[in-house]
Short mmCIF file of N, CA and C in Angstrom, two decimals:
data_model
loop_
_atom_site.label_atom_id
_atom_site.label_comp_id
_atom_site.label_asym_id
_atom_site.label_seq_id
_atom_site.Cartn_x
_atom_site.Cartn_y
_atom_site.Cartn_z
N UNK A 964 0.84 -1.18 0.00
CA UNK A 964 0.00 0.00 0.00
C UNK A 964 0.89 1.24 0.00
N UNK A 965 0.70 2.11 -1.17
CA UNK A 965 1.33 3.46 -0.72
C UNK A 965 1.23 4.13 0.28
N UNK A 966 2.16 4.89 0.61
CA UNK A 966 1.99 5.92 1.58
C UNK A 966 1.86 7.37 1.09
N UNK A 967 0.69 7.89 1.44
CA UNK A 967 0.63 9.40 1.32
C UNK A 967 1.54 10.60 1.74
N UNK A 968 2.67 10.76 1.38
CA UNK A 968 3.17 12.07 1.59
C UNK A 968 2.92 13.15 2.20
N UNK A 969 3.55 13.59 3.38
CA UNK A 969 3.30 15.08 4.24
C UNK A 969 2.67 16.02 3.64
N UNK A 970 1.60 17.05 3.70
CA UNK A 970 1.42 17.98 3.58
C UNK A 970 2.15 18.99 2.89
N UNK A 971 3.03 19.16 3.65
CA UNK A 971 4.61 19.93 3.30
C UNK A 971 4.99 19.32 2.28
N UNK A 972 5.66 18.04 1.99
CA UNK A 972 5.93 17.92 0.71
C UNK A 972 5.12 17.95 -0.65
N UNK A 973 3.96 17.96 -0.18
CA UNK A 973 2.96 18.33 -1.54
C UNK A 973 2.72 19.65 -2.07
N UNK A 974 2.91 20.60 -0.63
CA UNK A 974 2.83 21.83 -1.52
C UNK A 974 4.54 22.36 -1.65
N UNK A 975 5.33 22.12 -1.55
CA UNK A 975 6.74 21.83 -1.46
C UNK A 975 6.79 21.74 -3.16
N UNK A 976 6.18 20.67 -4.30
CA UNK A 976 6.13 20.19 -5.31
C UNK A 976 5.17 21.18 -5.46
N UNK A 977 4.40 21.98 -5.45
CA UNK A 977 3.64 22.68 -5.94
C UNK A 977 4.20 23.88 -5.96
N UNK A 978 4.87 24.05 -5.17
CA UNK A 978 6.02 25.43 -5.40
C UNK A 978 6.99 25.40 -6.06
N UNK A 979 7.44 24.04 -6.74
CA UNK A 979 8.51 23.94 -6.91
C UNK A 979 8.96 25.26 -8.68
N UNK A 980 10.11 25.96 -9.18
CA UNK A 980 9.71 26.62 -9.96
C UNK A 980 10.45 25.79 -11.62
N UNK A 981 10.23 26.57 -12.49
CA UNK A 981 9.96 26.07 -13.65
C UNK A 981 10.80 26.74 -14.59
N UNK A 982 11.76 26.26 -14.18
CA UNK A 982 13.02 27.40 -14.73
C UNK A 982 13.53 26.99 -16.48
N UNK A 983 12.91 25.80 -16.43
CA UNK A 983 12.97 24.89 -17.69
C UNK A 983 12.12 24.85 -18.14
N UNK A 984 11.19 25.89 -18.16
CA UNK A 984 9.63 25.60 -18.89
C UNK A 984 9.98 26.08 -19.96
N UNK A 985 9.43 25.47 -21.19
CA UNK A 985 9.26 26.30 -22.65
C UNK A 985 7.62 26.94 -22.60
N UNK A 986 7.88 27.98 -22.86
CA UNK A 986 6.52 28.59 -23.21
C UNK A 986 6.41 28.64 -24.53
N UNK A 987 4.95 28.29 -24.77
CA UNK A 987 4.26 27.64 -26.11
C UNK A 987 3.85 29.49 -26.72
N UNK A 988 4.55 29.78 -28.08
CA UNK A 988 4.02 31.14 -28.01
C UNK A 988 3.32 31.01 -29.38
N UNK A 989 1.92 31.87 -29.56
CA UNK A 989 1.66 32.07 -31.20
C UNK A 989 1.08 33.59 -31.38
N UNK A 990 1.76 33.90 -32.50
CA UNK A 990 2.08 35.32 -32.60
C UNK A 990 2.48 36.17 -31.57
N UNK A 991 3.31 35.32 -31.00
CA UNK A 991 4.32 36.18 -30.09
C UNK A 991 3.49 36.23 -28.43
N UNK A 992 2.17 35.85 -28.47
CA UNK A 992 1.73 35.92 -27.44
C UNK A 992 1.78 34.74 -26.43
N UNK A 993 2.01 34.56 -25.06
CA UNK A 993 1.35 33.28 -24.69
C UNK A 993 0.32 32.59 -24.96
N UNK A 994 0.67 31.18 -25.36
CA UNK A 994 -0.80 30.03 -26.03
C UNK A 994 -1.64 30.57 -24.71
N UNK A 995 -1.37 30.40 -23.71
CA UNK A 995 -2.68 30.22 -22.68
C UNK A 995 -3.63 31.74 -22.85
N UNK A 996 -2.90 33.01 -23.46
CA UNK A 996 -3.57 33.37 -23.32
C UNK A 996 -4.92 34.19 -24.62
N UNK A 997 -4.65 33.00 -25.17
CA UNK A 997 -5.22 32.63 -26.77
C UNK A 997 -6.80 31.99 -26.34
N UNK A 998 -7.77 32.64 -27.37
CA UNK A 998 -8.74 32.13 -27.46
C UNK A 998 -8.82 30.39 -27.67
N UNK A 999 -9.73 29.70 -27.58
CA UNK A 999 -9.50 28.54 -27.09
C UNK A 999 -9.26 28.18 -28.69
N UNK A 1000 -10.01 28.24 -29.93
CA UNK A 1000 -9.54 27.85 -31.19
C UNK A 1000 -8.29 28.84 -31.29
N UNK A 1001 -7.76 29.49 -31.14
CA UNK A 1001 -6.00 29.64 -31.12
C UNK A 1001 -5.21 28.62 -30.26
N UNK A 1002 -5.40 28.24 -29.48
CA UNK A 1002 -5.15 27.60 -28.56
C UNK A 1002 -4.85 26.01 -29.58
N UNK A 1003 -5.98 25.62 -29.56
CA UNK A 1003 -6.23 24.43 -30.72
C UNK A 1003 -5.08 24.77 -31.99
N UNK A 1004 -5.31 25.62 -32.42
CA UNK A 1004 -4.25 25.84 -33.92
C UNK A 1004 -3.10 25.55 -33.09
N UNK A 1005 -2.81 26.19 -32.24
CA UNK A 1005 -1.22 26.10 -31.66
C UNK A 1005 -0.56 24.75 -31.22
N UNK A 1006 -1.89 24.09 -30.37
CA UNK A 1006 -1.32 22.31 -30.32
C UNK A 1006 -1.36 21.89 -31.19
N UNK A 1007 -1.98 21.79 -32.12
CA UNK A 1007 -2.15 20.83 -33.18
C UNK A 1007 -0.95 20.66 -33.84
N UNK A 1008 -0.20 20.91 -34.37
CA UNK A 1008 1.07 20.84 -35.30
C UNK A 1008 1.94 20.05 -33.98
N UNK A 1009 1.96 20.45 -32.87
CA UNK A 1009 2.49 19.80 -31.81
C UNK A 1009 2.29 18.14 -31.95
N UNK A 1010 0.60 17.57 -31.46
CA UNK A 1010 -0.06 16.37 -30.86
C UNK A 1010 0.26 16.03 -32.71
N UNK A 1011 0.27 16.20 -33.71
CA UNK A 1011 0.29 15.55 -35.30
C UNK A 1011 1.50 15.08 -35.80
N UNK A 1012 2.09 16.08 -35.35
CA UNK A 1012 3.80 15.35 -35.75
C UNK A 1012 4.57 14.42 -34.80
N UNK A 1013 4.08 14.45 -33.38
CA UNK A 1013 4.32 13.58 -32.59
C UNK A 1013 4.45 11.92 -32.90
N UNK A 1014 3.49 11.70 -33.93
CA UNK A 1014 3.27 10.27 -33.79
C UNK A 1014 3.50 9.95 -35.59
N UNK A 1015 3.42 8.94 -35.87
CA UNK A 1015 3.30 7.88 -37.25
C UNK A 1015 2.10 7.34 -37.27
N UNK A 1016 1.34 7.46 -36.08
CA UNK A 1016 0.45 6.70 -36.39
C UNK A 1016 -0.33 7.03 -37.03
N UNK A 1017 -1.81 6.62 -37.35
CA UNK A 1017 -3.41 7.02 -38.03
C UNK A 1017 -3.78 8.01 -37.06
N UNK A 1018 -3.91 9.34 -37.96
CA UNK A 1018 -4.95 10.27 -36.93
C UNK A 1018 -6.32 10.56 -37.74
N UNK A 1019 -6.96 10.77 -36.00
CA UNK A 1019 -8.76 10.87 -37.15
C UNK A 1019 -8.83 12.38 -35.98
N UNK A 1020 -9.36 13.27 -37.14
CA UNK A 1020 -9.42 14.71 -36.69
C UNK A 1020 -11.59 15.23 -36.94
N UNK A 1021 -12.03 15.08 -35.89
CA UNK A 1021 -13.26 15.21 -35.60
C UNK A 1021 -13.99 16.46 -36.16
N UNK A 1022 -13.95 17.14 -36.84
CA UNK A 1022 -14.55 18.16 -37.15
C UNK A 1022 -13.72 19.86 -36.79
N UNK A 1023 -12.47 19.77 -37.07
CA UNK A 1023 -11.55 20.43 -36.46
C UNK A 1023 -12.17 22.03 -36.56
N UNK A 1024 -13.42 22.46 -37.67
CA UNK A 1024 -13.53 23.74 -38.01
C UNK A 1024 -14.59 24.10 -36.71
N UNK A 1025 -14.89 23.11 -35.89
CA UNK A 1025 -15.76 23.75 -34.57
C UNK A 1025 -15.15 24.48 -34.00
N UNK A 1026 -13.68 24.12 -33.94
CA UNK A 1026 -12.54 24.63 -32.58
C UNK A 1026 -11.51 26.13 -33.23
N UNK A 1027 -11.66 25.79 -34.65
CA UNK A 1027 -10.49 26.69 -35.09
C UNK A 1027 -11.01 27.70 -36.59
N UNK A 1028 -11.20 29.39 -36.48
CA UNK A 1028 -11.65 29.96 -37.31
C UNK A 1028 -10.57 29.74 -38.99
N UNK A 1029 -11.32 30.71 -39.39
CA UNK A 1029 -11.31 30.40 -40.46
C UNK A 1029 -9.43 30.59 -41.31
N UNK A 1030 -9.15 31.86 -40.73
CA UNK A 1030 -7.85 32.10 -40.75
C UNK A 1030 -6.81 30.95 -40.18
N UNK A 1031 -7.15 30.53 -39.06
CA UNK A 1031 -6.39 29.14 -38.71
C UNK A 1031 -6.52 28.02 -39.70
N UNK A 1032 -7.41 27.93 -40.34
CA UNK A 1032 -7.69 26.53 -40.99
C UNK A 1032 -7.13 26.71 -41.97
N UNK A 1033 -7.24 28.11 -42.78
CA UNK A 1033 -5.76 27.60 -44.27
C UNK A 1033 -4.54 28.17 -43.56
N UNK A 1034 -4.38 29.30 -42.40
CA UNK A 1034 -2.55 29.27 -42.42
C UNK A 1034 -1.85 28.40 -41.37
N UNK A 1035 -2.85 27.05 -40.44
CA UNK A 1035 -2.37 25.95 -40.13
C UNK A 1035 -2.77 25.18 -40.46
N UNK A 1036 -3.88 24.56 -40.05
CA UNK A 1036 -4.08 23.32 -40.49
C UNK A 1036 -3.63 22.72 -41.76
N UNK A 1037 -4.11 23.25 -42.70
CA UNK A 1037 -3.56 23.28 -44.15
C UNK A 1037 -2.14 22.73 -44.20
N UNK A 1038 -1.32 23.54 -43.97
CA UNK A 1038 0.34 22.98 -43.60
C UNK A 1038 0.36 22.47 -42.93
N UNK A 1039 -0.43 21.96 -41.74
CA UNK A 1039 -0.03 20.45 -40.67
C UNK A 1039 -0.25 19.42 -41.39
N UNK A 1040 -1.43 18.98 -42.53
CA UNK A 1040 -2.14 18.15 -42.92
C UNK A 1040 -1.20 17.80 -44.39
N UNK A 1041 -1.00 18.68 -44.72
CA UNK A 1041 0.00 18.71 -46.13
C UNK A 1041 1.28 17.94 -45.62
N UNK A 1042 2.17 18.38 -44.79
CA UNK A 1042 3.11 17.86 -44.25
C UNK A 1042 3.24 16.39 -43.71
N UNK A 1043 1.98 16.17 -42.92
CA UNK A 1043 1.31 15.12 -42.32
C UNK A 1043 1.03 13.65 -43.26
N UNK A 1044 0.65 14.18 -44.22
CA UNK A 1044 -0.34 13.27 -44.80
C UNK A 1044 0.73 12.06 -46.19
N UNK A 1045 2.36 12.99 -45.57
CA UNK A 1045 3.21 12.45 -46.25
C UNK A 1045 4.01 11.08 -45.80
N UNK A 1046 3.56 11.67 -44.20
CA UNK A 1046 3.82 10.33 -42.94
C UNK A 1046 3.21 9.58 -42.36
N UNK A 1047 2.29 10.13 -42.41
CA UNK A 1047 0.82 8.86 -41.38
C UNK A 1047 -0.43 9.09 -42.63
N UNK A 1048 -1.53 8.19 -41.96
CA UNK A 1048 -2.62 8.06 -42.94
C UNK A 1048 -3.18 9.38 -41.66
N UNK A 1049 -4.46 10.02 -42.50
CA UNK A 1049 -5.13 10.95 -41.83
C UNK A 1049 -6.60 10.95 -42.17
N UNK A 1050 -7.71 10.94 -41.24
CA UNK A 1050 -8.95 10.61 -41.56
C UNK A 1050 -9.75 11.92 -40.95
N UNK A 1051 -10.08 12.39 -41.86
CA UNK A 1051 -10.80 14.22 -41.09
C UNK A 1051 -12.37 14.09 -41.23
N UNK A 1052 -13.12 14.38 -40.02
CA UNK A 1052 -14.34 14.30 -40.34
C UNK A 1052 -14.74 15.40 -40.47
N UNK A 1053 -15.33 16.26 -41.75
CA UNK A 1053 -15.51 17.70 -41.67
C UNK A 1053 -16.68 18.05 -42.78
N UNK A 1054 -17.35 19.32 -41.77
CA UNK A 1054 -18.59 19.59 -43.36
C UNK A 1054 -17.83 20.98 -43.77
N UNK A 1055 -16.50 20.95 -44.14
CA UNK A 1055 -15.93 22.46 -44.67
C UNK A 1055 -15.25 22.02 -45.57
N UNK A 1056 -15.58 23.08 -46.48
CA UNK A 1056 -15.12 22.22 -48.57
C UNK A 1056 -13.28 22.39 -48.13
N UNK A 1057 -12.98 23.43 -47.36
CA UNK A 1057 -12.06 24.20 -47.75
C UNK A 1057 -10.97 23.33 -46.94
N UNK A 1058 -11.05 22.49 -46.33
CA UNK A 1058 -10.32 21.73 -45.65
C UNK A 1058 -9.96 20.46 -46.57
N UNK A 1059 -10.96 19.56 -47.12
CA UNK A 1059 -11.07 18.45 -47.78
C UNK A 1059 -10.48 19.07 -49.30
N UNK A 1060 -10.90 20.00 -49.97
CA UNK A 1060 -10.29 20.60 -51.61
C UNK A 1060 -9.05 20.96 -51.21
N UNK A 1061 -8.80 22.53 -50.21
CA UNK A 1061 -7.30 22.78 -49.84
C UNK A 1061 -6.41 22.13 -49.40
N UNK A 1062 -7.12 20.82 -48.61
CA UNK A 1062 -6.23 19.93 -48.17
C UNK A 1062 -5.75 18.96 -49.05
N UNK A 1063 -6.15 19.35 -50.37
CA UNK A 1063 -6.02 18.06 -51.24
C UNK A 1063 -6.56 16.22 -50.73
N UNK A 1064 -8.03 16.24 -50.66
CA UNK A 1064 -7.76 14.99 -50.03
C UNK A 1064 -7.98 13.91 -51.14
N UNK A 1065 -7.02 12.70 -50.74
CA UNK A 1065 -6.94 11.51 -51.70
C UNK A 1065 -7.87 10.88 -51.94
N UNK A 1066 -9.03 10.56 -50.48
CA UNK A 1066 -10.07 9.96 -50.78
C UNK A 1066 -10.90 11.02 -49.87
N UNK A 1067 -12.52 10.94 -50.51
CA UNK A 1067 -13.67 11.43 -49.99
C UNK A 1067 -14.82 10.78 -49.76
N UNK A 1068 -15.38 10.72 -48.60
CA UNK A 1068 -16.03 9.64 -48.44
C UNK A 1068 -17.64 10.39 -48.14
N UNK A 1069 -18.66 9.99 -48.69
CA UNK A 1069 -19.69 11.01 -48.46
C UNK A 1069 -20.60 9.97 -47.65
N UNK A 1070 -21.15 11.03 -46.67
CA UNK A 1070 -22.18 10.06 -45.71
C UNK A 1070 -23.80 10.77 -45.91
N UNK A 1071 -24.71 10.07 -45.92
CA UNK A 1071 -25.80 10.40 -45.39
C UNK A 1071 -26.20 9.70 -44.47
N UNK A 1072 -26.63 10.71 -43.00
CA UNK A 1072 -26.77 10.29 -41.77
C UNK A 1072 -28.36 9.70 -42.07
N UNK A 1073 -28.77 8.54 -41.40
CA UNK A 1073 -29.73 8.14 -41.32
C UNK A 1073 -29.83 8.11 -39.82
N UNK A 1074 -29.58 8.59 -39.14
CA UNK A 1074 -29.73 8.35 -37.77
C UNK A 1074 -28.58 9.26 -36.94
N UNK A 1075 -28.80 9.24 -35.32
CA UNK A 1075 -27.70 9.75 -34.59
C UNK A 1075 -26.92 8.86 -34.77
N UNK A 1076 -26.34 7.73 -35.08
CA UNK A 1076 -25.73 7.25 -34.77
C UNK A 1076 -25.43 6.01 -36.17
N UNK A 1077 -26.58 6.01 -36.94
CA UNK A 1077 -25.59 5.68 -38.54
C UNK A 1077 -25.99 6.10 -39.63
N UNK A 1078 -25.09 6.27 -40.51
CA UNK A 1078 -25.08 6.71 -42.03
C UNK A 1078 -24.42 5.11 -42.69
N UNK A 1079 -24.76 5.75 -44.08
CA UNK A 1079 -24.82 5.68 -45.40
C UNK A 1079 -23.50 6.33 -46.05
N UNK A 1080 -22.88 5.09 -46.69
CA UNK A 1080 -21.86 5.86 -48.02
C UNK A 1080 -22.57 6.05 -48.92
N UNK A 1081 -22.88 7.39 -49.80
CA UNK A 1081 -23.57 7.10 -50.71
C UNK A 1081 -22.44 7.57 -51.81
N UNK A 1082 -21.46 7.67 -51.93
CA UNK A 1082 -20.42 8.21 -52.89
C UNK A 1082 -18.63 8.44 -51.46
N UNK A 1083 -18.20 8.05 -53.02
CA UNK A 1083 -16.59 8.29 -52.50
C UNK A 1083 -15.38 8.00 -53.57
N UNK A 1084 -14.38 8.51 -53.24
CA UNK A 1084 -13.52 9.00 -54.61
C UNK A 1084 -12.77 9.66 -54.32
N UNK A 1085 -11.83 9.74 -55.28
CA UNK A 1085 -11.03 11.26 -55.36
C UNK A 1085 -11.68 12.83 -55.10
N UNK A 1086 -10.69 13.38 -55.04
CA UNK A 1086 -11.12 15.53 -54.89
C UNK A 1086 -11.49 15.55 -56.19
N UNK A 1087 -10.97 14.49 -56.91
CA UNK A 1087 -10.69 14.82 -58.43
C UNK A 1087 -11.75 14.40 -59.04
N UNK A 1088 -12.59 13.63 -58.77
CA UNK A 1088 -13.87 12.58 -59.41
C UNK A 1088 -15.00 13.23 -59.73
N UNK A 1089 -15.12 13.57 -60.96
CA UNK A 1089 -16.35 14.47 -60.89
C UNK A 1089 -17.57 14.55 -59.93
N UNK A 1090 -17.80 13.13 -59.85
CA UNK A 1090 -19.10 13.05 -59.02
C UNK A 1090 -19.04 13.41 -57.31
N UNK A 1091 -17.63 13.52 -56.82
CA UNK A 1091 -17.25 14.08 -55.50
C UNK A 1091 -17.56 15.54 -55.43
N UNK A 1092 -16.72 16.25 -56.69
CA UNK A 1092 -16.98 17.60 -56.73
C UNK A 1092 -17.97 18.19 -56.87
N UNK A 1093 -19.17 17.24 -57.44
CA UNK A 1093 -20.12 18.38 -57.60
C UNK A 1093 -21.25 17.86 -56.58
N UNK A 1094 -21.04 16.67 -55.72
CA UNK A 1094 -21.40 16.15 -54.45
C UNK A 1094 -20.97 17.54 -53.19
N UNK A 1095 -19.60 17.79 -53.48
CA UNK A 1095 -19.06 18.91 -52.53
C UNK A 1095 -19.72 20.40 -53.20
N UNK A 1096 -19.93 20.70 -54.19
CA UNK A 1096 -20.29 21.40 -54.43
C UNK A 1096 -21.77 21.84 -54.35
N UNK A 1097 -22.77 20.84 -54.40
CA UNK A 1097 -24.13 20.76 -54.08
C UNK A 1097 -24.13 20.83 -52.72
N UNK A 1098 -23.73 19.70 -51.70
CA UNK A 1098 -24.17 19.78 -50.50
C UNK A 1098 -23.59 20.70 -49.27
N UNK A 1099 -21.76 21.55 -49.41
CA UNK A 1099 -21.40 22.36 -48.56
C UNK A 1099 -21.02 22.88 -48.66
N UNK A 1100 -21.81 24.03 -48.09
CA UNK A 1100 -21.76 25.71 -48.43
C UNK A 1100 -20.07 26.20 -48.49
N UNK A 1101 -19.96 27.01 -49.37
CA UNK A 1101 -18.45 27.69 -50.13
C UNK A 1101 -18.09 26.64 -51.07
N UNK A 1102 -18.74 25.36 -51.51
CA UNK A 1102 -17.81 24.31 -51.76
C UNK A 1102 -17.52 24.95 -53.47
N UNK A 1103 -18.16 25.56 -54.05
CA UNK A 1103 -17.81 26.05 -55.52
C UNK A 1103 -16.79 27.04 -55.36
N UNK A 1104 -16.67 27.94 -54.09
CA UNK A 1104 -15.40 28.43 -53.85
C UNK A 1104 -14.14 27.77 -53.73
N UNK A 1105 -14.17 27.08 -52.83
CA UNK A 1105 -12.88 26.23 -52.39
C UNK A 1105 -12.06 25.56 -54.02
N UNK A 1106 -13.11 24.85 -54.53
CA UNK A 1106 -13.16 24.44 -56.01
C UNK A 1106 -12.43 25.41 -56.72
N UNK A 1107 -12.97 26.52 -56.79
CA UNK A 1107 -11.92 27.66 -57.49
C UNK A 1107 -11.14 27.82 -57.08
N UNK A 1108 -10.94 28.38 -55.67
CA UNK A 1108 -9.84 28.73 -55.49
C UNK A 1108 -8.57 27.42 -55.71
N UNK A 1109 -8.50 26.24 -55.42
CA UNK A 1109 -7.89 25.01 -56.01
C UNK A 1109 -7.71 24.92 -57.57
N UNK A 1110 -8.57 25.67 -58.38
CA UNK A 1110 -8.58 25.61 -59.65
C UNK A 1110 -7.02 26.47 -59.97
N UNK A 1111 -7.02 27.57 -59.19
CA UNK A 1111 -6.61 28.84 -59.78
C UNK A 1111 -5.39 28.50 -58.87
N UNK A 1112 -5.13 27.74 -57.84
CA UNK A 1112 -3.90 27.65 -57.55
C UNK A 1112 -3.11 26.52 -58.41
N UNK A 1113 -3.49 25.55 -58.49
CA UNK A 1113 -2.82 24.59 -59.61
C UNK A 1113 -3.60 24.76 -61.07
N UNK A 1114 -3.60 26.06 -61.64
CA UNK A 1114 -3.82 26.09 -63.02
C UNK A 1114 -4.47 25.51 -63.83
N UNK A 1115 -5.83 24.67 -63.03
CA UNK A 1115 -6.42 23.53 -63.52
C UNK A 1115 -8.03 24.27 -63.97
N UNK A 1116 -8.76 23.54 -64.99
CA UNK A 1116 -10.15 23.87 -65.59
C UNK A 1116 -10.92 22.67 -65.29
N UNK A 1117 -12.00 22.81 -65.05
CA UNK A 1117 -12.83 21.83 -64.92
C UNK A 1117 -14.00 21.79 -66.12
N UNK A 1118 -14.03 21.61 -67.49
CA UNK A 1118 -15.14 21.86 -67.70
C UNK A 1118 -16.58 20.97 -68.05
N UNK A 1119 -16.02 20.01 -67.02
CA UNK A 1119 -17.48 19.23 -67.30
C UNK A 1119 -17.86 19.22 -66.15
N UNK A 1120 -17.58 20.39 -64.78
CA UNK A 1120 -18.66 20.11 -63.84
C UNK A 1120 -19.08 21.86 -63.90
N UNK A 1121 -20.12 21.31 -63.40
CA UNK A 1121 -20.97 23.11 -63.48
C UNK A 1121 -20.54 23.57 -62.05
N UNK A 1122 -20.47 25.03 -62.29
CA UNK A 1122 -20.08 25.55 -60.77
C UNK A 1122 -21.21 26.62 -60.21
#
């Protein structure tokens, strides 16, 4: 059975100071004292490169505006996606097109608790794009703007 430690030595360790701390900074400010989606942008590149393994990223655009999502995420996921497999669950075009994703998997929820594949494919597959483009909102943007960064025309899907 352990023994519980004095009083004194617990707050002893609670005083102890932190002369070796790295402080986590973004844009020069302390993370802590970052809105909580800054906060999020700032770990993330941290908890992603950490590992090799499979990451599945839950809907990341709840936690992190819009400016975070193309000048990080974007480059965590790009970088990322060269080392581990990555599985993003997201209803934002601009994540899945900017992110270039390899595969797209489309669900219709039939329930809290299950869906339906009803399509899946490439960014590239016509029937994805104009799936992304019908069902989430900006998705004919994102589309362009991807057009106009890799010099590409689409002209057999309507925008």
């Amino acid at each position: 059975m352990a023994t519980i430690p004095p009083l004194e030595a617990l707050l002893q360790l609670q005083e102890t100071p932190w002369d070796d701390f790295e402080m986590i900074l973004l844009d020069g400010d302390p993370v802590n004292e970052k809105s909580p989606g800054q906060r999020s942008s700032a770990m993330l590149p941290l908890i992603a490169l950490a590992e090799d393994t499979p990451l599945v990223i839950d809907q990341p655009e709840d936690n992190l505006d819009k400016r975070l999502i193309g000048d990080v995420l974007m480059k965590v996921l790009a970088e990322l996606k060269e080392k581990r497999q990555i599985t993003v669950c997201t209803h934002d075009p601009n994540i899945l097109v900017g992110g270039d994703a390899e595969q797209v998997v489309v669900l219709e929820a039939k329930s809290n608790r299950k869906s339906k594949v009803v399509d899946h494919g490439s960014i590239d597959n016509d029937s994805i794009v104009k799936t992304v483009i019908d069902l989430l909102e900006g998705g004919a943007e994102a589309f362009a703007a991807r057009q106009r960064r890799y010099g590409l025309t689409r002209e057999n899907v309507a925008t």
